[in-house]
């Protein structure tokens, strides 16, 4: 694979070639390693970038993100799944549906053997709560997720981060074996030990966004010696190079006279001087001459950034993602209305758990989306359906069955199922609002705070804590944004319509309602009570609450999808 890159950064341009083998991008923190890696992998926002990236002398294909592999620095595998299940998930989504299931299983088994994961293949990867595999095995699992499609090019961002020296060495030996089979492996690394450094085939050295060296890794020490820097015996070449960049003379035995007064680390004067020396070196001229022989089509790199193609259909992705997540005026009504208020409020508060649906998996979603695992729509609808059915519908049904008869609501089948459906709709709407607020957030606690503030105002204007008929016009409009208000209104119509309270010693739900006939505010029927509360007792009075909940649900889901669709997926 040959790549020509003209990367515009601080009005500097540089070029290079990445061949089959281990291509390391080395440099201190903030040197631009990850940015360069993201540009090569077509995962960087193209704004402000120009130049050409060629694959085998031709323009990079528009679906390059899908046919190449990219292992990000942080682990993004599902910790609750086993190593094998993670690989099977990747195979099911990234391999075409035309590939037989048996072939997919064989591919998964092959990856497990290649990565040396046979002993832990059926062990859970692990989470902060569930004990799982070791750090090295987890890193190899991340790599295996990208090897399912057998990509010719594999990118890795800091593959040794968080690993001990021995485990890091084992990971690089694994990559070296893969490189010997003809794969082009490009990775960023910060400060490798010598046993890792000697595995590199090509070294790209960056500092302050400038190219200081690009060429064979084994001739890097010879190059630095030629410009006046010689590595001490037994010193690690990678440490030696970083010492030069940082202005540390402890590892330098020979220095050029014109570098004597170089400033220390923190100033990019050294990086600028080293970049100028490299641009006049034979290594740079040889690379440039080789690149000039390639037929360039001179297309802006932004043209091949946005196209993502998929190996499977929308419904296949959808199916798989679902498989793998006013104080009361009349005190005699307090027992019953208070119970209805509790039921609707409980449904709203329980829906707060929905905020974690897209927040905790944000990094996983971004990585899998840009890798071509699935469409945004497939991910969105699968998570919605997987959450609404088990987490919102079933608890609402169980909640209704337990509380309805214990509280002693109207003993009719119609009233029972009406209450159940109402609570389900309230749960759907509240969950949708939580998604609309939380989608795109990075911190769960921030989303949690915003949603709780919204629910507090909604509960105040739900119709129990404040009699809505007594609210001034400057606040009256807030009731139309209250989810529990629509649910509580529908439940009151359902419960009080047809009830008569003026019979002597009438007791409902353990409360003697004959007190109402002795009250100066005589109320004999449920309809009269509803009228005093400003509730319309008609068929439309019931259905308009349902229509409001359904419309709010659709609006909130649309907002959540749009936010997810336009979420910044490239750094």
Coordinates of C-alpha atoms in Angstrom, one line a residue:
X1 CA 0.0 0.0 0.0
X2 CA 1.3 3.4 -0.9
X3 CA -0.1 6.6 0.6
X4 CA 0.8 10.1 -0.5
X5 CA -0.1 12.6 2.1
X6 CA 0.1 16.3 1.9
X7 CA -1.2 17.3 5.4
X8 CA -1.8 21.0 5.9
X9 CA -1.1 22.0 9.4
X10 CA 0.3 25.3 10.5
X11 CA 1.0 25.9 6.7
X12 CA 3.4 22.9 6.6
X13 CA 3.3 20.1 4.1
X14 CA 4.8 16.7 4.2
X15 CA 4.6 13.3 2.4
X16 CA 5.2 9.7 3.1
X17 CA 4.8 6.1 2.1
X18 CA 3.3 3.3 4.2
X19 CA 4.2 -0.2 3.0
X20 CA 3.1 -3.7 4.2
X21 CA 4.6 -4.2 7.6
X22 CA 4.7 -2.3 10.9
X23 CA 4.5 1.4 10.3
X24 CA 5.0 3.3 13.5
X25 CA 4.1 6.9 14.1
X26 CA 6.2 8.1 17.0
X27 CA 6.3 11.4 18.9
X28 CA 5.7 13.1 22.2
X29 CA 2.3 13.9 23.6
X30 CA 0.6 16.5 21.4
X31 CA 2.8 15.9 18.4
X32 CA -0.1 15.0 16.1
X33 CA 0.2 11.2 16.0
X34 CA -3.5 10.5 16.5
X35 CA -4.5 13.3 14.1
X36 CA -2.3 11.9 11.4
X37 CA -3.6 8.4 12.0
X38 CA -7.2 9.6 11.8
X39 CA -6.5 11.4 8.5
X40 CA -4.9 8.3 7.0
X41 CA -7.9 6.2 8.2
X42 CA -10.5 8.7 6.8
X43 CA -11.8 9.4 10.3
X44 CA -10.8 13.0 10.6
X45 CA -13.1 15.9 9.9
X46 CA -12.0 17.0 6.4
X47 CA -12.4 20.7 7.2
X48 CA -9.1 22.6 6.6
X49 CA -7.4 19.6 5.0
X50 CA -6.1 19.2 1.5
X51 CA -4.0 16.8 -0.5
X52 CA -4.1 13.3 -1.8
X53 CA -4.1 9.9 -0.1
X54 CA -3.6 7.0 -2.6
X55 CA -4.0 3.3 -2.1
X56 CA -1.8 1.3 -4.4
X57 CA -1.4 4.4 -6.5
X58 CA -5.2 5.0 -6.9
X59 CA -7.5 7.3 -5.0
X60 CA -8.7 6.0 -1.7
X61 CA -12.1 4.3 -2.1
X62 CA -15.1 6.0 -0.6
X63 CA -15.9 3.0 1.6
X64 CA -12.3 2.9 3.0
X65 CA -13.5 3.1 6.6
X66 CA -15.5 -0.1 6.1
X67 CA -12.8 -2.2 4.3
X68 CA -10.0 -1.2 6.6
X69 CA -9.7 -1.9 10.3
X70 CA -9.3 0.7 13.1
X71 CA -8.6 -0.2 16.8
X72 CA -9.1 2.9 18.9
X73 CA -7.1 3.6 22.1
X74 CA -9.9 2.8 24.5
X75 CA -11.6 -0.6 24.6
X76 CA -15.0 -0.6 22.8
X77 CA -16.0 -4.2 23.1
X78 CA -19.2 -5.2 24.9
X79 CA -18.0 -6.3 28.4
X80 CA -21.1 -8.3 29.1
X81 CA -20.5 -10.6 26.1
X82 CA -17.9 -13.3 25.8
X83 CA -14.9 -13.0 23.5
X84 CA -16.6 -15.3 21.0
X85 CA -19.9 -13.5 21.1
X86 CA -18.2 -10.2 20.4
X87 CA -16.5 -11.7 17.3
X88 CA -19.8 -13.3 16.2
X89 CA -21.5 -9.9 16.5
X90 CA -18.8 -8.3 14.4
X91 CA -19.0 -11.1 11.8
X92 CA -22.8 -10.9 11.6
X93 CA -22.8 -7.2 10.8
X94 CA -19.6 -6.7 8.8
X95 CA -19.6 -9.8 6.6
X96 CA -22.1 -9.9 3.8
X97 CA -25.3 -11.9 4.3
X98 CA -24.3 -13.9 1.3
X99 CA -21.6 -15.5 3.4
X100 CA -22.9 -18.7 5.0
X101 CA -23.2 -18.9 8.7
X102 CA -20.8 -21.8 8.8
X103 CA -18.2 -19.7 7.1
X104 CA -18.7 -16.9 9.6
X105 CA -18.2 -19.3 12.5
X106 CA -15.1 -20.7 10.8
X107 CA -13.8 -17.1 10.5
X108 CA -14.5 -16.4 14.2
X109 CA -12.7 -19.6 15.2
X110 CA -9.7 -18.7 13.0
X111 CA -9.4 -15.3 14.6
X112 CA -9.6 -16.8 18.1
X113 CA -6.7 -19.2 17.2
X114 CA -4.6 -16.5 15.5
X115 CA -4.9 -14.2 18.6
X116 CA -4.3 -16.9 21.1
X117 CA -7.7 -16.5 22.8
X118 CA -8.8 -20.1 22.8
X119 CA -8.6 -20.4 26.6
X120 CA -10.8 -17.3 27.2
X121 CA -13.0 -17.6 24.1
X122 CA -16.1 -18.3 26.1
X123 CA -15.3 -16.0 29.0
X124 CA -17.0 -12.6 29.4
X125 CA -14.7 -9.7 28.4
X126 CA -15.7 -7.9 31.7
X127 CA -17.0 -4.6 32.9
X128 CA -16.4 -2.5 36.0
X129 CA -18.7 -4.8 37.8
X130 CA -18.1 -8.2 36.0
X131 CA -14.7 -9.8 36.3
X132 CA -13.4 -10.5 32.8
X133 CA -10.3 -11.3 30.8
X134 CA -6.9 -9.7 31.3
X135 CA -5.8 -6.4 29.8
X136 CA -3.8 -8.1 27.0
X137 CA -6.6 -10.5 26.1
X138 CA -9.0 -7.5 26.1
X139 CA -6.7 -5.6 23.7
X140 CA -6.4 -8.7 21.4
X141 CA -10.2 -8.9 21.5
X142 CA -10.4 -5.3 20.2
X143 CA -8.0 -6.2 17.4
X144 CA -10.0 -9.3 16.6
X145 CA -13.1 -7.3 16.1
X146 CA -11.4 -5.5 13.3
X147 CA -9.8 -8.6 11.8
X148 CA -13.2 -10.2 11.0
X149 CA -13.3 -8.7 7.6
X150 CA -9.6 -9.6 7.0
X151 CA -8.6 -6.0 6.1
X152 CA -5.5 -5.3 4.1
X153 CA -4.9 -2.2 6.2
X154 CA -5.1 -2.0 10.0
X155 CA -4.9 1.2 12.0
X156 CA -4.2 1.2 15.7
X157 CA -4.2 4.2 18.1
X158 CA -1.8 3.6 21.0
X159 CA -2.2 -0.2 21.1
X160 CA 0.1 -0.5 24.1
X161 CA -1.7 2.0 26.3
X162 CA -2.6 0.6 29.7
X163 CA -0.6 -2.6 29.3
X164 CA 2.5 -3.7 31.2
X165 CA 5.8 -4.1 29.3
X166 CA 5.5 -7.8 28.8
X167 CA 1.8 -7.7 27.6
X168 CA 2.6 -4.7 25.3
X169 CA 5.5 -6.7 23.8
X170 CA 3.2 -9.7 23.2
X171 CA 0.7 -7.4 21.4
X172 CA 3.3 -6.0 19.1
X173 CA 4.7 -9.5 18.3
X174 CA 1.2 -10.4 17.3
X175 CA 1.0 -7.4 15.0
X176 CA 4.4 -8.3 13.6
X177 CA 3.2 -11.8 12.7
X178 CA 0.2 -10.3 10.9
X179 CA 2.4 -7.9 9.1
X180 CA 4.6 -10.7 7.7
X181 CA 1.5 -12.1 6.0
X182 CA 1.3 -8.9 3.9
X183 CA -0.9 -6.6 6.0
X184 CA -0.2 -2.9 6.2
X185 CA -0.3 -2.0 9.9
X186 CA -0.2 1.7 10.8
X187 CA -0.2 2.6 14.5
X188 CA 0.7 5.5 16.8
X189 CA 2.9 4.9 19.8
X190 CA 4.3 7.1 22.5
X191 CA 7.4 5.6 24.1
X192 CA 8.1 1.9 23.2
X193 CA 10.8 -0.1 24.8
X194 CA 13.7 -1.4 22.6
X195 CA 12.3 -4.9 22.1
X196 CA 9.2 -3.2 20.5
X197 CA 11.1 -0.5 18.6
X198 CA 13.2 -3.1 16.8
X199 CA 10.0 -4.7 15.4
X200 CA 9.2 -1.5 13.4
X201 CA 9.6 -1.6 9.7
X202 CA 8.9 2.1 9.0
X203 CA 9.2 5.0 11.4
X204 CA 7.4 8.3 11.1
X205 CA 8.6 10.8 13.7
X206 CA 6.4 13.8 14.5
X207 CA 6.8 16.8 16.9
X208 CA 4.6 19.9 17.1
X209 CA 2.8 18.8 14.0
X210 CA 6.0 18.6 11.9
X211 CA 7.6 15.7 10.2
X212 CA 11.1 15.1 11.6
X213 CA 11.8 11.7 10.0
X214 CA 10.1 9.2 7.7
X215 CA 11.9 6.1 6.6
X216 CA 13.2 2.7 7.6
X217 CA 13.1 2.4 11.4
X218 CA 16.5 0.6 11.5
X219 CA 18.3 3.5 9.8
X220 CA 16.8 6.2 12.1
X221 CA 19.8 6.2 14.4
X222 CA 22.1 6.5 11.4
X223 CA 20.2 9.5 10.2
X224 CA 20.3 11.3 13.6
X225 CA 24.0 10.6 13.8
X226 CA 24.4 12.2 10.4
X227 CA 22.8 15.4 11.7
X228 CA 24.9 15.5 14.9
X229 CA 23.2 13.2 17.4
X230 CA 24.6 9.9 18.5
X231 CA 22.8 7.5 20.8
X232 CA 24.7 6.3 23.8
X233 CA 25.4 2.5 24.1
X234 CA 22.6 0.5 25.7
X235 CA 20.2 3.5 25.5
X236 CA 16.7 2.9 24.0
X237 CA 16.5 4.5 20.6
X238 CA 12.9 5.7 21.2
X239 CA 13.9 7.4 24.4
X240 CA 17.0 8.9 22.7
X241 CA 14.8 10.4 19.9
X242 CA 12.3 11.8 22.4
X243 CA 15.1 13.3 24.4
X244 CA 16.4 15.1 21.3
X245 CA 12.9 16.5 20.6
X246 CA 12.5 17.7 24.2
X247 CA 15.9 19.3 24.3
X248 CA 17.3 16.9 26.9
X249 CA 21.0 16.5 26.4
X250 CA 21.5 13.6 28.9
X251 CA 21.3 11.0 26.2
X252 CA 23.3 12.8 23.5
X253 CA 27.0 12.4 23.2
X254 CA 27.6 14.3 20.0
X255 CA 25.9 17.6 19.1
X256 CA 26.0 20.0 16.2
X257 CA 27.4 23.4 17.0
X258 CA 24.2 25.1 15.7
X259 CA 22.1 23.2 18.2
X260 CA 24.1 24.3 21.2
X261 CA 21.8 27.2 22.2
X262 CA 18.6 25.3 21.5
X263 CA 15.7 26.2 23.9
X264 CA 14.5 23.4 26.2
X265 CA 11.2 21.5 25.9
X266 CA 8.0 23.6 25.6
X267 CA 9.4 25.6 22.6
X268 CA 9.0 24.2 19.1
X269 CA 12.2 25.7 17.8
X270 CA 13.9 22.3 18.0
X271 CA 11.1 20.6 16.1
X272 CA 11.2 23.3 13.4
X273 CA 15.0 23.0 13.0
X274 CA 14.8 19.2 12.9
X275 CA 12.0 19.4 10.3
X276 CA 14.1 21.7 8.1
X277 CA 17.1 19.3 8.4
X278 CA 14.9 16.3 7.3
X279 CA 13.4 18.3 4.4
X280 CA 16.9 18.6 3.0
X281 CA 18.0 15.1 3.7
X282 CA 18.4 12.2 1.2
X283 CA 15.6 10.3 2.9
X284 CA 13.1 13.0 2.1
X285 CA 14.3 13.4 -1.4
X286 CA 14.1 9.7 -2.1
X287 CA 10.6 9.5 -0.8
X288 CA 9.5 12.5 -2.8
X289 CA 11.0 11.1 -6.0
X290 CA 9.2 7.8 -5.5
X291 CA 5.9 9.6 -4.9
X292 CA 6.3 11.8 -7.9
X293 CA 6.3 8.7 -10.1
X294 CA 2.7 7.9 -9.0
X295 CA -0.2 9.1 -11.2
X296 CA -2.0 11.5 -9.0
X297 CA -5.7 12.4 -9.6
X298 CA -5.5 15.5 -7.4
X299 CA -8.7 15.0 -5.5
X300 CA -9.3 16.7 -2.2
X301 CA -9.2 14.2 0.6
X302 CA -12.5 15.6 1.8
X303 CA -14.2 13.9 -1.2
X304 CA -13.7 10.4 0.1
X305 CA -14.5 11.0 3.8
X306 CA -18.3 10.8 4.0
X307 CA -19.3 7.7 2.2
X308 CA -20.0 4.7 4.4
X309 CA -21.2 1.5 2.8
X310 CA -22.7 -1.5 4.7
X311 CA -22.3 -5.2 4.2
X312 CA -25.8 -6.0 5.5
X313 CA -29.3 -4.6 5.1
X314 CA -31.1 -2.2 7.5
X315 CA -33.5 -5.0 8.8
X316 CA -30.6 -7.4 9.4
X317 CA -28.8 -4.7 11.4
X318 CA -32.0 -3.9 13.3
X319 CA -32.8 -7.5 14.1
X320 CA -29.2 -8.2 15.3
X321 CA -29.0 -5.0 17.5
X322 CA -32.3 -6.0 19.2
X323 CA -31.1 -9.5 19.9
X324 CA -27.5 -8.5 21.3
X325 CA -30.6 -4.5 24.9
X326 CA -53.1 21.6 43.7
X327 CA -53.9 20.1 46.8
X328 CA -57.3 18.5 46.4
X329 CA -60.3 20.6 47.2
X330 CA -62.1 17.6 48.6
X331 CA -60.1 15.5 51.2
X332 CA -62.3 12.5 50.6
X333 CA -60.7 12.1 47.2
X334 CA -57.1 12.1 48.5
X335 CA -56.7 8.3 48.7
X336 CA -57.8 7.6 45.1
X337 CA -56.4 10.6 43.2
X338 CA -53.2 10.5 45.3
X339 CA -52.8 6.9 44.2
X340 CA -53.3 7.8 40.5
X341 CA -50.8 10.7 40.9
X342 CA -48.3 8.2 42.4
X343 CA -48.7 5.8 39.5
X344 CA -48.1 8.4 36.8
X345 CA -45.3 10.1 38.6
X346 CA -43.6 6.7 39.3
X347 CA -43.7 5.9 35.5
X348 CA -42.0 9.2 34.8
X349 CA -39.3 8.8 37.3
X350 CA -38.6 5.2 36.4
X351 CA -38.0 6.4 32.8
X352 CA -34.9 8.3 33.9
X353 CA -32.9 5.1 33.4
X354 CA -33.3 5.6 29.7
X355 CA -30.7 8.3 29.6
X356 CA -27.9 5.7 29.7
X357 CA -29.2 4.2 26.5
X358 CA -27.0 6.4 24.2
X359 CA -24.7 8.0 26.7
X360 CA -22.8 5.1 28.0
X361 CA -22.4 3.5 24.6
X362 CA -21.5 6.7 22.8
X363 CA -17.9 5.7 22.1
X364 CA -18.9 2.2 21.0
X365 CA -21.6 3.6 18.7
X366 CA -19.2 6.1 17.0
X367 CA -16.5 3.5 16.5
X368 CA -18.9 0.9 15.1
X369 CA -20.7 3.4 12.9
X370 CA -17.7 4.8 11.2
X371 CA -16.4 1.2 10.8
X372 CA -19.5 0.4 8.8
X373 CA -21.1 -2.0 11.3
X374 CA -24.6 -0.5 10.9
X375 CA -26.6 2.5 9.9
X376 CA -27.6 5.2 12.5
X377 CA -31.2 4.3 11.9
X378 CA -30.6 0.6 12.5
X379 CA -28.8 1.3 15.8
X380 CA -31.5 3.9 16.9
X381 CA -34.5 1.7 16.2
X382 CA -33.0 -1.4 17.7
X383 CA -32.1 0.3 20.9
X384 CA -35.5 2.0 21.1
X385 CA -37.4 -1.3 20.5
X386 CA -35.1 -3.2 22.8
X387 CA -35.6 -0.7 25.6
X388 CA -39.4 0.1 25.2
X389 CA -40.6 -3.5 25.2
X390 CA -38.7 -5.1 28.1
X391 CA -37.9 -2.0 30.2
X392 CA -41.1 0.1 29.7
X393 CA -44.0 -2.2 28.6
X394 CA -43.5 -5.2 30.8
X395 CA -42.8 -3.3 34.1
X396 CA -45.9 -1.2 33.4
X397 CA -48.1 -4.3 33.0
X398 CA -46.7 -5.9 36.2
X399 CA -47.0 -2.6 38.0
X400 CA -50.7 -2.3 37.1
X401 CA -51.5 -5.9 38.0
X402 CA -50.1 -5.5 41.5
X403 CA -51.4 -2.1 42.4
X404 CA -54.8 -2.0 40.7
X405 CA -56.5 -4.5 43.0
X406 CA -54.5 -3.6 46.1
X407 CA -55.7 0.1 45.9
X408 CA -59.2 -0.9 44.9
X409 CA -59.8 1.0 41.7
X410 CA -63.1 0.6 39.7
X411 CA -63.6 -3.2 39.4
X412 CA -64.2 -3.4 35.6
X413 CA -62.1 -4.9 32.9
X414 CA -62.3 -1.8 30.7
X415 CA -61.1 0.4 33.5
X416 CA -58.2 -2.0 34.3
X417 CA -56.9 -2.1 30.7
X418 CA -57.4 1.6 30.2
X419 CA -55.2 2.3 33.3
X420 CA -52.6 -0.2 32.0
X421 CA -52.4 1.4 28.5
X422 CA -52.3 4.9 30.0
X423 CA -49.3 4.0 32.2
X424 CA -47.5 2.4 29.3
X425 CA -48.0 5.6 27.2
X426 CA -46.7 7.8 30.0
X427 CA -43.7 5.6 30.3
X428 CA -43.1 5.8 26.5
X429 CA -43.4 9.6 26.5
X430 CA -41.2 10.1 29.5
X431 CA -38.5 7.8 28.2
X432 CA -38.6 9.5 24.8
X433 CA -38.1 12.9 26.5
X434 CA -35.2 11.5 28.5
X435 CA -33.6 10.3 25.2
X436 CA -34.2 13.6 23.5
X437 CA -32.3 15.4 26.3
X438 CA -29.6 12.8 26.9
X439 CA -28.6 12.0 23.3
X440 CA -25.3 13.5 22.5
X441 CA -24.4 14.2 26.1
X442 CA -21.0 12.9 27.4
X443 CA -21.8 12.8 31.1
X444 CA -24.8 10.8 32.6
X445 CA -25.0 13.1 35.6
X446 CA -25.5 16.2 33.5
X447 CA -28.3 14.6 31.5
X448 CA -29.8 13.3 34.8
X449 CA -29.9 16.8 36.3
X450 CA -31.6 18.3 33.2
X451 CA -34.2 15.6 33.1
X452 CA -35.0 15.8 36.8
X453 CA -35.5 19.6 36.5
X454 CA -38.0 19.0 33.7
X455 CA -39.9 16.4 35.6
X456 CA -40.1 18.6 38.7
X457 CA -41.9 21.3 36.7
X458 CA -44.1 18.7 35.0
X459 CA -45.2 17.2 38.4
X460 CA -46.0 20.7 39.8
X461 CA -48.4 21.2 36.8
X462 CA -49.8 17.7 36.7
X463 CA -53.1 18.6 38.4
X464 CA -52.6 17.4 42.0
X465 CA -50.2 19.7 43.7
X466 CA -51.8 22.7 42.2
X467 CA -55.5 23.1 41.0
X468 CA -54.9 24.1 37.4
X469 CA -58.1 26.1 37.3
X470 CA -56.6 28.5 39.8
X471 CA -53.3 29.1 38.0
X472 CA -52.8 32.5 36.5
X473 CA -52.6 32.9 32.7
X474 CA -48.9 33.7 32.8
X475 CA -48.2 30.1 34.1
X476 CA -51.3 28.3 32.7
X477 CA -49.5 27.3 29.5
X478 CA -46.9 25.2 31.3
X479 CA -49.5 22.5 31.9
X480 CA -49.5 21.6 28.2
X481 CA -45.9 20.4 28.5
X482 CA -46.6 18.2 31.5
X483 CA -46.4 14.5 30.7
X484 CA -47.9 13.4 34.1
X485 CA -50.8 15.8 33.6
X486 CA -52.0 14.0 30.5
X487 CA -51.7 10.7 32.2
X488 CA -53.3 11.8 35.4
X489 CA -56.2 13.5 33.6
X490 CA -56.9 10.3 31.5
X491 CA -56.8 8.1 34.7
X492 CA -59.2 10.4 36.6
X493 CA -61.7 10.3 33.7
X494 CA -61.3 6.5 33.6
X495 CA -61.8 6.1 37.4
X496 CA -64.4 8.7 38.3
X497 CA -66.8 8.6 35.3
X498 CA -70.0 6.8 36.3
X499 CA -69.4 6.8 40.1
X500 CA -72.1 8.0 42.5
X501 CA -71.0 9.2 46.0
X502 CA -74.2 10.4 47.6
X503 CA -75.5 7.0 48.8
X504 CA -75.4 6.6 52.5
X505 CA -72.2 5.0 53.9
X506 CA -70.7 4.6 50.4
X507 CA -67.2 3.4 50.8
X508 CA -64.7 3.3 47.9
X509 CA -61.1 2.1 48.4
X510 CA -61.5 2.2 52.1
X511 CA -62.7 5.9 52.2
X512 CA -66.2 6.8 53.3
X513 CA -67.4 9.1 50.5
X514 CA -70.7 9.9 52.2
X515 CA -68.9 12.8 53.7
X516 CA -69.2 14.6 50.4
X517 CA -73.0 14.8 50.8
X518 CA -72.6 16.6 54.1
X519 CA -70.0 19.0 52.7
X520 CA -71.1 22.6 51.9
X521 CA -69.6 21.8 48.4
X522 CA -72.0 18.9 47.6
X523 CA -70.6 16.6 45.0
X524 CA -72.6 13.4 44.2
X525 CA -71.0 12.1 41.0
X526 CA -67.6 11.6 39.6
X527 CA -68.5 13.8 36.6
X528 CA -69.2 16.7 39.0
X529 CA -65.8 16.3 40.6
X530 CA -64.1 16.2 37.2
X531 CA -65.9 19.3 36.1
X532 CA -64.7 21.2 39.2
X533 CA -61.2 20.2 38.3
X534 CA -61.6 21.6 34.8
X535 CA -61.5 18.1 33.2
X536 CA -63.7 17.6 30.1
X537 CA -65.8 14.6 30.6
X538 CA -66.3 13.5 27.0
X539 CA -64.9 10.8 24.7
X540 CA -62.6 13.4 23.2
X541 CA -61.6 14.5 26.7
X542 CA -60.1 11.1 27.2
X543 CA -58.6 10.6 23.7
X544 CA -57.0 14.0 23.5
X545 CA -54.7 13.1 26.4
X546 CA -53.7 9.9 24.5
X547 CA -53.1 11.9 21.3
X548 CA -51.0 14.4 23.2
X549 CA -48.8 11.6 24.7
X550 CA -48.4 9.9 21.3
X551 CA -47.5 13.2 19.6
X552 CA -45.0 14.1 22.3
X553 CA -43.5 10.6 22.1
X554 CA -43.0 11.0 18.3
X555 CA -41.6 14.5 18.6
X556 CA -39.1 13.5 21.3
X557 CA -38.0 10.4 19.4
X558 CA -37.5 12.5 16.3
X559 CA -35.3 15.0 18.3
X560 CA -33.3 12.1 19.7
X561 CA -32.7 10.6 16.2
X562 CA -31.8 13.9 14.7
X563 CA -29.3 14.5 17.5
X564 CA -27.8 11.0 17.0
X565 CA -27.8 11.4 13.3
X566 CA -25.8 14.6 13.3
X567 CA -23.7 13.7 16.3
X568 CA -20.1 14.6 15.5
X569 CA -18.6 11.2 14.7
X570 CA -15.2 12.3 13.5
X571 CA -12.6 14.0 15.7

